[in-house]
Amino acid sequence: MSGPRGSLVGQQLRVATTRFAHGGHAVARDDDGRVVFVRHALPAEVVQVRVTRGKAGDRFVFADVEAVETANPHRVTPPCQYAGPGGCGGCDLQHADLGYQRELKAQVVAEQLSRLAGIERDVLVEPVPGDVDGLRWRTRVEFAVDREGRAGLRPFHTRDVLPIDDCLIAAEPIIDSGVLRRRWPAQRAVDVIAPSGSGSAADSESDPGSDPGSHPGSPAAVLVPVPGGVKQAPEVTEHVASGPWSGDITVDARGFWQVHPGAASTFLDHVLGELDPQPGERALDLYAGVGLFARALADLVGDEGAVLAVESDERAVVAGERDTARVEQLEWRAERVEQALEPLIDGGDEVDLVVLDPPRAGAGAPVIRQIAQLSPRAIAYVACDPAALARDLATLADAGYELDTLRAFDAFPMTHHVECIAICRPSSAIRG
């Protein structure tokens, strides 16, 4: 029986799962043939579930596991006491062993490429150096704060706060900072950052007698209380060391940076190795953030080359310009990517290399077509969403560019998220 206005929320079902879907759910069908996306389930299981979202007449509903009757052989007891149905919403794969998590992510990437771009590829999801069996890797965590001032994390798709005393995917300096032992009155949230370089400590109204950036055992952690309004965050320094390039980068503590400690160096090393920038070449770093790729490209193309970094976040651009003030071949533009590319296309410009690291929604067809009009010899696409990547690869194919190589990285262990780096080249170059 359905609830008010046909709602199915709360209805209990017994289903058999078949496969794993993009978004972190196992897929099943109920007795009426309706698709059920089941959180905290794995393929090839028989589970009892409770519907969490959906109404009568929907083609699909969402549900969460209540009991497992037949378990996948790769199911394990989650290492974190807060993971699982009704618990923290951050980790959705702790109930699978780490190797199987990567197999599931590889299947998802391959499925999205096939379904959305017509690309058939065997995919291997590779570990990223810096975690401990998939734990203690997250160097940036935003903890929500409840009405009593306790820091915690939110259950899946709720605004509730679950107070916790540890987060097993958080880097040790995050927990050692004392953020979970203290009260944060009048704060909406508190960000904690464990930078690979140095950091400036933020003021704390809740404990004026202590320095929140220098708790015993955690000199690197930076705590940033977040009141109801906008708060100016401190800056931190991240150190990057890849094969061709190394350096320090200034980052807003609340700005974008890869949260896995090995991700930035791993991604940079792979991108530079594939693109092989040459002296005198022209390159674009789109959705540049603070310029991880732009700075390395500028050094490698040298004084005779040119690099344009485009980023809509003005604070990131300010930090990037300050850090690279003496790098004359690197230009920054604080605007949307499509706006920055228009004058290049209108002027008949061409570039040699393009790196893009767009947000989860992807670059989108208009930007992809603009990139192709600039005739780069190689494009490196860094993607945090395989479906968005696949859609953009399909557009690139229509514009004369094919996928050359693809690597997938487990930069978010214990979650369904996966990072991919696709290298595309003109179809004529790949076909010889």
Short mmCIF file of C-alpha atoms in Angstrom, two decimals:
data_model
loop_
_atom_site.label_atom_id
_atom_site.label_comp_id
_atom_site.label_asym_id
_atom_site.label_seq_id
_atom_site.Cartn_x
_atom_site.Cartn_y
_atom_site.Cartn_z
CA MET A 1 0.00 0.00 0.00
CA SER A 2 1.37 3.43 -0.88
CA GLY A 3 1.43 6.38 1.49
CA PRO A 4 0.24 9.98 1.13
CA ARG A 5 0.07 11.17 -2.50
CA GLY A 6 1.23 7.74 -3.63
CA SER A 7 4.51 7.82 -1.76
CA LEU A 8 6.28 4.47 -1.47
CA VAL A 9 8.73 5.68 1.18
CA GLY A 10 8.93 3.19 4.02
CA GLN A 11 7.64 0.27 1.98
CA GLN A 12 9.57 -2.96 2.57
CA LEU A 13 10.66 -5.15 -0.33
CA ARG A 14 12.63 -8.34 -0.86
CA VAL A 15 14.75 -8.13 -4.02
CA ALA A 16 17.65 -9.83 -5.79
CA THR A 17 20.36 -7.49 -7.04
CA THR A 18 22.03 -7.96 -10.42
CA ARG A 19 24.64 -5.30 -11.11
CA PHE A 20 26.22 -2.12 -9.75
CA ALA A 21 25.13 1.25 -11.13
CA HIS A 22 26.65 4.67 -11.52
CA GLY A 23 25.96 6.54 -8.27
CA GLY A 24 26.82 3.78 -5.82
CA HIS A 25 23.67 1.63 -5.87
CA ALA A 26 23.10 -2.03 -6.69
CA VAL A 27 20.27 -2.62 -9.15
CA ALA A 28 17.24 -4.88 -8.60
CA ARG A 29 13.61 -5.15 -9.70
CA ASP A 30 10.57 -5.48 -7.50
CA ASP A 31 7.66 -7.87 -8.11
CA ASP A 32 6.06 -5.33 -10.44
CA GLY A 33 9.20 -5.09 -12.60
CA ARG A 34 10.09 -1.61 -11.34
CA VAL A 35 13.81 -0.83 -11.01
CA VAL A 36 15.04 -0.49 -7.44
CA PHE A 37 18.36 1.23 -6.76
CA VAL A 38 19.64 -0.20 -3.49
CA ARG A 39 22.19 1.56 -1.34
CA HIS A 40 24.54 -0.60 0.77
CA ALA A 41 23.90 -3.65 -1.41
CA LEU A 42 26.25 -5.46 -3.80
CA PRO A 43 25.51 -7.38 -7.00
CA ALA A 44 24.31 -10.98 -6.69
CA GLU A 45 22.64 -10.54 -3.31
CA VAL A 46 19.18 -11.20 -1.94
CA VAL A 47 18.28 -8.38 0.42
CA GLN A 48 15.39 -6.97 2.35
CA VAL A 49 15.13 -3.24 1.74
CA ARG A 50 13.07 -0.22 2.73
CA VAL A 51 12.15 2.38 0.10
CA THR A 52 13.72 5.78 0.81
CA ARG A 53 12.53 7.72 -2.23
CA GLY A 54 9.84 7.16 -4.85
CA LYS A 55 6.11 7.11 -5.45
CA ALA A 56 3.52 5.01 -7.21
CA GLY A 57 3.90 5.29 -10.97
CA ASP A 58 7.66 5.99 -10.90
CA ARG A 59 9.79 3.88 -13.23
CA PHE A 60 12.35 3.45 -10.44
CA VAL A 61 12.69 3.96 -6.70
CA PHE A 62 15.55 4.17 -4.23
CA ALA A 63 15.93 1.95 -1.19
CA ASP A 64 18.37 1.02 1.56
CA VAL A 65 19.28 -2.40 2.90
CA GLU A 66 17.64 -3.60 6.08
CA ALA A 67 18.84 -7.22 6.03
CA VAL A 68 21.05 -9.39 3.83
CA GLU A 69 19.72 -12.89 3.16
CA THR A 70 22.27 -13.97 0.56
CA ALA A 71 25.58 -12.08 0.62
CA ASN A 72 28.04 -11.43 -2.18
CA PRO A 73 31.31 -13.24 -1.31
CA HIS A 74 33.10 -9.88 -1.36
CA ARG A 75 30.87 -8.41 1.37
CA VAL A 76 32.78 -7.49 4.55
CA THR A 77 31.97 -5.89 7.87
CA PRO A 78 32.49 -2.11 7.43
CA PRO A 79 35.60 -0.97 9.36
CA CYS A 80 33.77 2.17 10.51
CA GLN A 81 31.00 1.88 13.08
CA TYR A 82 29.16 4.79 11.47
CA ALA A 83 29.05 3.32 7.94
CA GLY A 84 25.95 1.54 6.73
CA PRO A 85 22.18 2.12 6.56
CA GLY A 86 21.08 5.06 8.69
CA GLY A 87 24.66 6.05 9.43
CA CYS A 88 27.09 8.51 7.87
CA GLY A 89 26.38 9.30 4.24
CA GLY A 90 30.01 9.77 3.24
CA CYS A 91 31.12 6.19 2.58
CA ASP A 92 28.86 3.96 0.51
CA LEU A 93 31.21 1.02 -0.20
CA GLN A 94 32.77 0.07 3.12
CA HIS A 95 30.75 -3.16 3.02
CA ALA A 96 32.89 -4.42 0.08
CA ASP A 97 36.53 -5.45 0.17
CA LEU A 98 38.85 -2.89 -1.37
CA GLY A 99 39.77 -4.89 -4.46
CA TYR A 100 36.11 -5.52 -5.26
CA GLN A 101 35.31 -1.83 -4.79
CA ARG A 102 37.74 -1.10 -7.61
CA GLU A 103 36.23 -3.81 -9.79
CA LEU A 104 32.79 -2.27 -9.33
CA LYS A 105 34.08 1.20 -10.20
CA ALA A 106 35.82 -0.18 -13.29
CA GLN A 107 32.56 -1.79 -14.42
CA VAL A 108 30.74 1.52 -13.99
CA VAL A 109 33.31 3.46 -16.02
CA ALA A 110 33.27 0.86 -18.81
CA GLU A 111 29.46 0.84 -18.86
CA GLN A 112 29.21 4.64 -19.12
CA LEU A 113 31.76 4.75 -21.94
CA SER A 114 29.90 2.06 -23.84
CA ARG A 115 26.37 3.35 -23.25
CA LEU A 116 26.97 7.09 -23.70
CA ALA A 117 29.94 7.26 -26.07
CA GLY A 118 29.96 3.94 -27.91
CA ILE A 119 33.49 3.30 -26.64
CA GLU A 120 34.41 -0.25 -25.66
CA ARG A 121 37.36 -0.31 -23.26
CA ASP A 122 38.67 -2.62 -20.58
CA VAL A 123 39.06 -0.45 -17.48
CA LEU A 124 41.36 -0.97 -14.51
CA VAL A 125 40.93 1.23 -11.44
CA GLU A 126 44.37 1.85 -9.95
CA PRO A 127 45.21 2.69 -6.33
CA VAL A 128 46.68 6.10 -5.54
CA PRO A 129 49.65 6.24 -3.16
CA GLY A 130 48.93 7.78 0.23
CA ASP A 131 46.09 5.88 1.88
CA VAL A 132 46.23 2.97 4.33
CA ASP A 133 44.17 0.12 2.88
CA GLY A 134 41.68 2.69 1.61
CA LEU A 135 41.55 4.60 4.89
CA ARG A 136 43.10 7.79 6.34
CA TRP A 137 43.33 9.60 3.01
CA ARG A 138 40.92 12.52 3.11
CA THR A 139 42.92 15.69 3.78
CA ARG A 140 39.93 18.06 3.65
CA VAL A 141 36.77 17.43 5.63
CA GLU A 142 33.79 19.68 6.30
CA PHE A 143 32.15 18.62 9.54
CA ALA A 144 28.56 19.72 10.11
CA VAL A 145 27.67 21.14 13.53
CA ASP A 146 24.44 20.32 15.37
CA ARG A 147 22.43 22.63 17.64
CA GLU A 148 24.47 21.57 20.66
CA GLY A 149 27.72 22.56 18.95
CA ARG A 150 28.87 18.99 18.28
CA ALA A 151 30.77 18.28 15.05
CA GLY A 152 29.75 15.32 12.95
CA LEU A 153 28.71 14.15 9.48
CA ARG A 154 25.36 13.95 7.75
CA PRO A 155 23.40 10.78 7.01
CA PHE A 156 22.66 10.22 3.32
CA HIS A 157 20.36 12.86 1.77
CA THR A 158 19.44 14.50 5.07
CA ARG A 159 20.21 17.73 6.89
CA ASP A 160 20.61 15.88 10.17
CA VAL A 161 23.98 15.75 11.96
CA LEU A 162 25.40 12.46 13.24
CA PRO A 163 27.92 13.22 16.02
CA ILE A 164 30.99 10.99 15.68
CA ASP A 165 34.27 10.45 17.50
CA ASP A 166 36.31 9.37 14.45
CA CYS A 167 36.15 9.30 10.67
CA LEU A 168 38.26 6.46 9.29
CA ILE A 169 38.76 7.97 5.86
CA ALA A 170 39.96 11.29 7.33
CA ALA A 171 43.72 11.79 7.48
CA GLU A 172 45.12 11.38 10.97
CA PRO A 173 45.97 15.10 11.41
CA ILE A 174 42.29 15.88 10.79
CA ILE A 175 41.19 13.75 13.75
CA ASP A 176 44.20 14.65 15.90
CA SER A 177 43.24 18.31 15.56
CA GLY A 178 40.60 17.77 18.25
CA VAL A 179 37.73 18.94 16.06
CA LEU A 180 35.48 16.09 17.25
CA ARG A 181 36.30 16.57 20.93
CA ARG A 182 35.38 20.24 21.05
CA ARG A 183 32.13 22.17 20.90
CA TRP A 184 31.49 24.70 18.14
CA PRO A 185 28.70 27.01 19.36
CA ALA A 186 27.16 29.39 16.82
CA GLN A 187 28.88 27.60 13.94
CA ARG A 188 27.17 25.97 10.98
CA ALA A 189 30.18 23.80 10.14
CA VAL A 190 33.91 23.54 10.65
CA ASP A 191 36.37 22.74 7.88
CA VAL A 192 39.56 20.92 8.75
CA ILE A 193 42.47 20.79 6.33
CA ALA A 194 45.68 18.80 6.55
CA PRO A 195 47.84 20.39 3.85
CA SER A 196 50.98 18.74 2.54
CA GLY A 197 52.84 22.01 3.05
CA SER A 198 52.20 24.72 5.63
CA GLY A 199 48.97 26.33 6.78
CA SER A 200 47.87 29.41 8.65
CA ALA A 201 45.60 28.72 11.62
CA ALA A 202 42.10 30.16 11.71
CA ASP A 203 40.69 31.93 14.73
CA SER A 204 38.37 29.92 16.95
CA GLU A 205 35.62 31.61 18.91
CA SER A 206 34.81 28.40 20.81
CA ASP A 207 38.17 27.95 22.51
CA PRO A 208 40.06 31.23 22.63
CA GLY A 209 42.75 29.73 24.85
CA SER A 210 44.04 27.38 22.17
CA ASP A 211 45.49 27.63 18.72
CA PRO A 212 43.25 25.47 16.52
CA GLY A 213 46.03 25.03 14.00
CA SER A 214 48.55 23.60 16.42
CA HIS A 215 46.95 20.95 18.60
CA PRO A 216 49.41 18.48 20.12
CA GLY A 217 50.19 15.73 17.66
CA SER A 218 48.71 17.64 14.73
CA PRO A 219 50.78 20.70 13.85
CA ALA A 220 49.61 20.60 10.23
CA ALA A 221 45.84 20.71 10.76
CA VAL A 222 44.01 23.95 10.00
CA LEU A 223 40.52 24.43 11.45
CA VAL A 224 38.14 26.90 9.84
CA PRO A 225 34.87 27.56 11.73
CA VAL A 226 32.06 28.41 9.35
CA PRO A 227 29.27 30.62 10.77
CA GLY A 228 25.98 31.15 9.03
CA GLY A 229 27.44 33.81 6.75
CA VAL A 230 30.43 33.73 4.42
CA LYS A 231 33.78 33.54 6.19
CA GLN A 232 37.15 34.43 4.73
CA ALA A 233 39.23 31.26 4.87
CA PRO A 234 42.97 31.14 5.45
CA GLU A 235 45.39 29.95 2.81
CA VAL A 236 47.47 26.78 2.97
CA THR A 237 50.41 25.48 0.98
CA GLU A 238 50.28 22.21 -0.93
CA HIS A 239 53.47 20.56 -2.13
CA VAL A 240 53.41 18.70 -5.44
CA ALA A 241 56.16 16.40 -6.70
CA SER A 242 55.70 14.59 -10.00
CA GLY A 243 58.39 13.25 -12.29
CA PRO A 244 58.74 16.29 -14.59
CA TRP A 245 57.78 19.02 -12.11
CA SER A 246 57.60 19.88 -8.43
CA GLY A 247 56.67 22.96 -6.47
CA ASP A 248 54.55 24.60 -3.77
CA ILE A 249 51.07 25.91 -4.51
CA THR A 250 49.01 28.31 -2.39
CA VAL A 251 45.39 27.22 -1.98
CA ASP A 252 42.38 28.73 -0.23
CA ALA A 253 41.61 26.39 2.66
CA ARG A 254 38.01 26.17 1.45
CA GLY A 255 38.89 26.18 -2.25
CA PHE A 256 39.26 23.25 -4.62
CA TRP A 257 42.14 20.86 -4.17
CA GLN A 258 42.40 17.10 -4.58
CA VAL A 259 41.62 15.56 -1.19
CA HIS A 260 43.65 12.35 -1.57
CA PRO A 261 47.28 13.09 -0.63
CA GLY A 262 48.69 11.27 -3.66
CA ALA A 263 46.19 12.48 -6.24
CA ALA A 264 47.67 15.80 -7.38
CA SER A 265 51.15 14.42 -8.00
CA THR A 266 49.82 11.22 -9.60
CA PHE A 267 47.51 13.06 -11.98
CA LEU A 268 50.11 15.66 -12.90
CA ASP A 269 52.73 13.01 -13.59
CA HIS A 270 50.39 11.11 -15.91
CA VAL A 271 49.10 14.18 -17.77
CA LEU A 272 52.57 15.56 -18.41
CA GLY A 273 53.84 12.17 -19.51
CA GLU A 274 51.04 11.78 -22.04
CA LEU A 275 51.07 15.34 -23.37
CA ASP A 276 54.87 15.63 -23.50
CA PRO A 277 54.92 19.47 -23.63
CA GLN A 278 57.67 20.89 -25.82
CA PRO A 279 59.49 24.24 -25.63
CA GLY A 280 57.63 26.93 -27.51
CA GLU A 281 54.22 25.24 -27.47
CA ARG A 282 50.91 26.91 -26.58
CA ALA A 283 48.68 25.31 -23.96
CA LEU A 284 45.37 25.87 -22.17
CA ASP A 285 44.54 24.85 -18.60
CA LEU A 286 40.74 25.06 -18.37
CA TYR A 287 38.86 24.97 -15.05
CA ALA A 288 42.36 25.57 -13.76
CA GLY A 289 41.73 26.02 -10.05
CA VAL A 290 44.99 27.34 -8.63
CA GLY A 291 46.89 26.11 -11.67
CA LEU A 292 48.27 22.67 -10.85
CA PHE A 293 48.66 21.86 -14.54
CA ALA A 294 49.22 25.43 -15.77
CA ARG A 295 52.34 25.96 -13.64
CA ALA A 296 53.98 22.77 -14.80
CA LEU A 297 53.05 23.42 -18.42
CA ALA A 298 54.48 26.94 -18.22
CA ASP A 299 57.82 25.64 -16.99
CA LEU A 300 57.99 22.98 -19.68
CA VAL A 301 56.99 25.14 -22.68
CA GLY A 302 59.52 27.75 -21.50
CA ASP A 303 59.90 31.43 -22.29
CA GLU A 304 59.06 30.93 -25.95
CA GLY A 305 55.80 29.17 -25.17
CA ALA A 306 52.51 30.37 -23.71
CA VAL A 307 49.97 29.00 -21.26
CA LEU A 308 46.51 30.39 -20.53
CA ALA A 309 44.86 29.35 -17.26
CA VAL A 310 41.09 29.91 -17.09
CA GLU A 311 39.21 29.71 -13.79
CA SER A 312 35.95 31.33 -12.68
CA ASP A 313 36.89 31.40 -8.96
CA GLU A 314 38.50 34.81 -8.54
CA ARG A 315 40.24 33.89 -5.26
CA ALA A 316 41.96 30.98 -6.95
CA VAL A 317 43.10 33.25 -9.78
CA VAL A 318 44.42 35.85 -7.34
CA ALA A 319 46.44 33.18 -5.52
CA GLY A 320 47.70 31.77 -8.82
CA GLU A 321 48.74 35.15 -10.15
CA ARG A 322 50.57 35.93 -6.92
CA ASP A 323 52.45 32.64 -6.93
CA THR A 324 53.44 32.91 -10.60
CA ALA A 325 54.02 36.65 -10.91
CA ARG A 326 57.47 36.09 -12.48
CA VAL A 327 56.30 33.47 -14.97
CA GLU A 328 55.70 35.71 -17.96
CA GLN A 329 54.52 32.95 -20.27
CA LEU A 330 51.59 32.13 -17.97
CA GLU A 331 48.43 34.24 -18.27
CA TRP A 332 45.43 33.97 -15.93
CA ARG A 333 41.81 34.81 -16.70
CA ALA A 334 39.07 34.89 -14.08
CA GLU A 335 36.06 34.07 -16.23
CA ARG A 336 33.95 31.24 -17.49
CA VAL A 337 35.69 28.86 -19.89
CA GLU A 338 33.29 29.42 -22.80
CA GLN A 339 33.77 33.19 -22.49
CA ALA A 340 37.55 32.90 -22.44
CA LEU A 341 37.63 30.66 -25.52
CA GLU A 342 35.41 32.85 -27.70
CA PRO A 343 38.06 35.49 -28.57
CA LEU A 344 40.61 32.78 -29.32
CA ILE A 345 38.27 31.15 -31.81
CA ASP A 346 37.20 34.48 -33.30
CA GLY A 347 40.87 35.35 -33.80
CA GLY A 348 41.62 32.09 -35.56
CA ASP A 349 44.03 30.97 -32.86
CA GLU A 350 45.28 27.41 -32.48
CA VAL A 351 46.84 25.71 -29.47
CA ASP A 352 49.00 22.64 -29.09
CA LEU A 353 47.75 21.22 -25.80
CA VAL A 354 44.62 21.42 -23.67
CA VAL A 355 44.08 20.23 -20.11
CA LEU A 356 40.60 20.44 -18.63
CA ASP A 357 39.42 19.43 -15.17
CA PRO A 358 35.74 20.45 -15.15
CA PRO A 359 33.26 20.13 -12.28
CA ARG A 360 31.15 16.99 -11.85
CA ALA A 361 28.66 18.02 -14.55
CA GLY A 362 31.43 17.96 -17.16
CA ALA A 363 32.48 20.59 -19.68
CA GLY A 364 29.40 20.25 -21.89
CA ALA A 365 29.03 20.12 -25.65
CA PRO A 366 29.52 23.86 -26.39
CA VAL A 367 32.89 24.00 -24.58
CA ILE A 368 34.01 20.69 -26.10
CA ARG A 369 33.27 21.98 -29.60
CA GLN A 370 35.21 25.18 -28.84
CA ILE A 371 38.22 23.15 -27.74
CA ALA A 372 38.14 21.12 -30.94
CA GLN A 373 38.03 24.32 -33.03
CA LEU A 374 41.42 25.27 -31.55
CA SER A 375 42.97 22.13 -33.12
CA PRO A 376 45.15 20.90 -30.22
CA ARG A 377 47.43 17.95 -30.92
CA ALA A 378 46.42 16.41 -27.59
CA ILE A 379 43.73 16.90 -24.93
CA ALA A 380 43.93 15.68 -21.33
CA TYR A 381 40.50 15.44 -19.70
CA VAL A 382 40.52 14.92 -15.91
CA ALA A 383 37.07 13.71 -14.86
CA CYS A 384 35.42 13.00 -11.52
CA ASP A 385 32.21 11.68 -13.10
CA PRO A 386 32.38 8.88 -15.71
CA ALA A 387 28.96 9.68 -17.19
CA ALA A 388 29.87 13.33 -17.81
CA LEU A 389 33.20 12.21 -19.26
CA ALA A 390 31.49 9.78 -21.63
CA ARG A 391 29.07 12.42 -22.88
CA ASP A 392 31.91 14.85 -23.56
CA LEU A 393 33.97 12.13 -25.28
CA ALA A 394 31.03 11.49 -27.60
CA THR A 395 31.00 15.19 -28.52
CA LEU A 396 34.75 15.12 -29.07
CA ALA A 397 34.37 12.16 -31.41
CA ASP A 398 31.85 14.12 -33.49
CA ALA A 399 34.41 16.94 -33.64
CA GLY A 400 37.21 14.69 -34.91
CA TYR A 401 38.95 13.59 -31.70
CA GLU A 402 39.21 10.03 -30.42
CA LEU A 403 40.01 8.56 -27.04
CA ASP A 404 43.61 7.38 -27.09
CA THR A 405 44.32 6.27 -23.52
CA LEU A 406 42.23 6.09 -20.37
CA ARG A 407 43.36 5.56 -16.79
CA ALA A 408 41.07 5.37 -13.78
CA PHE A 409 42.27 6.08 -10.25
CA ASP A 410 40.81 5.16 -6.86
CA ALA A 411 41.21 8.64 -5.43
CA PHE A 412 38.15 8.20 -3.16
CA PRO A 413 38.38 4.73 -1.56
CA MET A 414 35.35 3.44 0.36
CA THR A 415 33.07 5.58 -1.82
CA HIS A 416 31.64 4.99 -5.29
CA HIS A 417 33.57 7.94 -6.73
CA VAL A 418 36.39 7.41 -9.22
CA GLU A 419 38.72 9.78 -11.06
CA CYS A 420 39.51 9.23 -14.74
CA ILE A 421 42.07 10.80 -17.05
CA ALA A 422 41.30 10.53 -20.75
CA ILE A 423 43.85 11.47 -23.41
CA CYS A 424 42.31 12.40 -26.74
CA ARG A 425 44.03 13.09 -30.05
CA PRO A 426 42.87 13.92 -33.58
CA SER A 427 41.34 10.85 -35.17
CA SER A 428 43.80 11.06 -38.04
CA ALA A 429 46.75 10.87 -35.62
CA ILE A 430 45.39 7.76 -33.86
CA ARG A 431 44.50 5.99 -37.11
CA GLY A 432 47.87 6.82 -38.60
#
